[in-house]
XYZ file of C-alpha atoms in Angstrom:
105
model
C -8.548 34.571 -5.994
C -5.104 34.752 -4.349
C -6.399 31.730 -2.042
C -8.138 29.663 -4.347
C -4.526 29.304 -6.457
C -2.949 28.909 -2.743
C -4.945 26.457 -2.225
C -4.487 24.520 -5.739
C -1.143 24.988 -5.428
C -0.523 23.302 -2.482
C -2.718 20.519 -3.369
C -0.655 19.871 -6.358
C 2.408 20.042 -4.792
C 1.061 17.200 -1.893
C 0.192 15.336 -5.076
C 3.368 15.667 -7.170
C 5.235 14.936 -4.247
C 3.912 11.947 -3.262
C 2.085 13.382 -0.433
C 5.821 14.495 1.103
C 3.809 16.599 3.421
C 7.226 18.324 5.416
C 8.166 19.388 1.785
C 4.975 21.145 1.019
C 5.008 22.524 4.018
C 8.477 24.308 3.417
C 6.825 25.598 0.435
C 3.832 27.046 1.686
C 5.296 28.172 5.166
C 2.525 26.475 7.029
C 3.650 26.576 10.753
C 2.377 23.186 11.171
C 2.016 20.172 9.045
C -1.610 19.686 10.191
C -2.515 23.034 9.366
C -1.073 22.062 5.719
C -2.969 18.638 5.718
C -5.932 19.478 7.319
C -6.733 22.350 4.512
C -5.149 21.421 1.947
C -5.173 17.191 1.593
C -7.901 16.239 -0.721
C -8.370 13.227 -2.098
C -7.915 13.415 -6.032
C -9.861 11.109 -7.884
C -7.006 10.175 -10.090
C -5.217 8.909 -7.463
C -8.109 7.274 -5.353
C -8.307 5.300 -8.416
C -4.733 4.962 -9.240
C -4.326 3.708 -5.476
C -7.521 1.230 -6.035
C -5.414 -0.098 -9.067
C -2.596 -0.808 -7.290
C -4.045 -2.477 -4.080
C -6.067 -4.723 -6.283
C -3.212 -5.982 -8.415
C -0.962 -6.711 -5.661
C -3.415 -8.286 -3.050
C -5.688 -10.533 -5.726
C -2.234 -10.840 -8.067
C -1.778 -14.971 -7.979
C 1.433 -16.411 -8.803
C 1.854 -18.038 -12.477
C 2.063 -21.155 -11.618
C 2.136 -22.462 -7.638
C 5.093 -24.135 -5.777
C 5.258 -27.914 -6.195
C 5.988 -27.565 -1.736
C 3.114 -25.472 -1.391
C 0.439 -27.284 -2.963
C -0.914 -30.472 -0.785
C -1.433 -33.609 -2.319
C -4.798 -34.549 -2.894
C -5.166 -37.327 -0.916
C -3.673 -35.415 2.474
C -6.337 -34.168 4.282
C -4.383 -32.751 7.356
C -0.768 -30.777 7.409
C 1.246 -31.206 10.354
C 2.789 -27.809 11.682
C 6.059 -29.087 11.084
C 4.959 -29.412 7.624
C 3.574 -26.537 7.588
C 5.974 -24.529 9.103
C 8.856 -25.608 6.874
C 6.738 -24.894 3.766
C 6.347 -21.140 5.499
C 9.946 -20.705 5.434
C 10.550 -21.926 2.102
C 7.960 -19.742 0.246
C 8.722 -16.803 -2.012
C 8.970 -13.695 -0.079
C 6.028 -12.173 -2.103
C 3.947 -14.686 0.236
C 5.373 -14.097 3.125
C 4.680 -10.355 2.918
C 1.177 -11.427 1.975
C 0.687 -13.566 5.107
C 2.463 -10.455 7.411
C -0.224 -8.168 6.267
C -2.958 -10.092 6.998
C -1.956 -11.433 10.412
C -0.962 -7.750 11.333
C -4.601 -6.428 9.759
């Protein structure tokens, strides 16, 4: 009994926390943050779900209405890098983040 309420505990705590696992850990007294992770980190639905949320409104999120400079006219069927390079440092920094991630990933 005594470890089943350890053990909720210190899931809770990972959770409320924000998964501040060095925290927890000076909680609990776990001599090492694996230890604490390794037993106690479980993925909570509410979260897995709460996490699935967020990912999906910030990666598939599209702008209201798009940037005059970004958009191509329609009858240019090739960009030159200078072009496209200057429209790359003018965009909003929302896009630039966007375009980090997925040359990093």
């Amino acid at each position: 009994v005594f470890h089943g309420l350890r053990h909720s505990s210190a899931t809770y705590q990972l959770m409320i926390s924000g998964g501040d696992v060095k925290a927890v850990q000076g909680t609990t007294g776990h001599a090492t943050a694996d230890m604490l992770v390794n037993t106690y980190a479980h993925i909570q639905q509410s979260s897995r779900v709460e996490l699935g949320k967020k990912f999906e409104e910030g990666f598939y999120a599209k702008s209201e209405s798009p940037s005059p400079q970004a958009v191509p006219a329609a009858d240019e069927s090739t960009i030159s890098m200078t072009a496209l390079l200057e429209l790359l440092k003018n965009a909003d920094p929302e896009v630039k983040a966007q375009l980090r991630l997925a040359l990093l990933t």
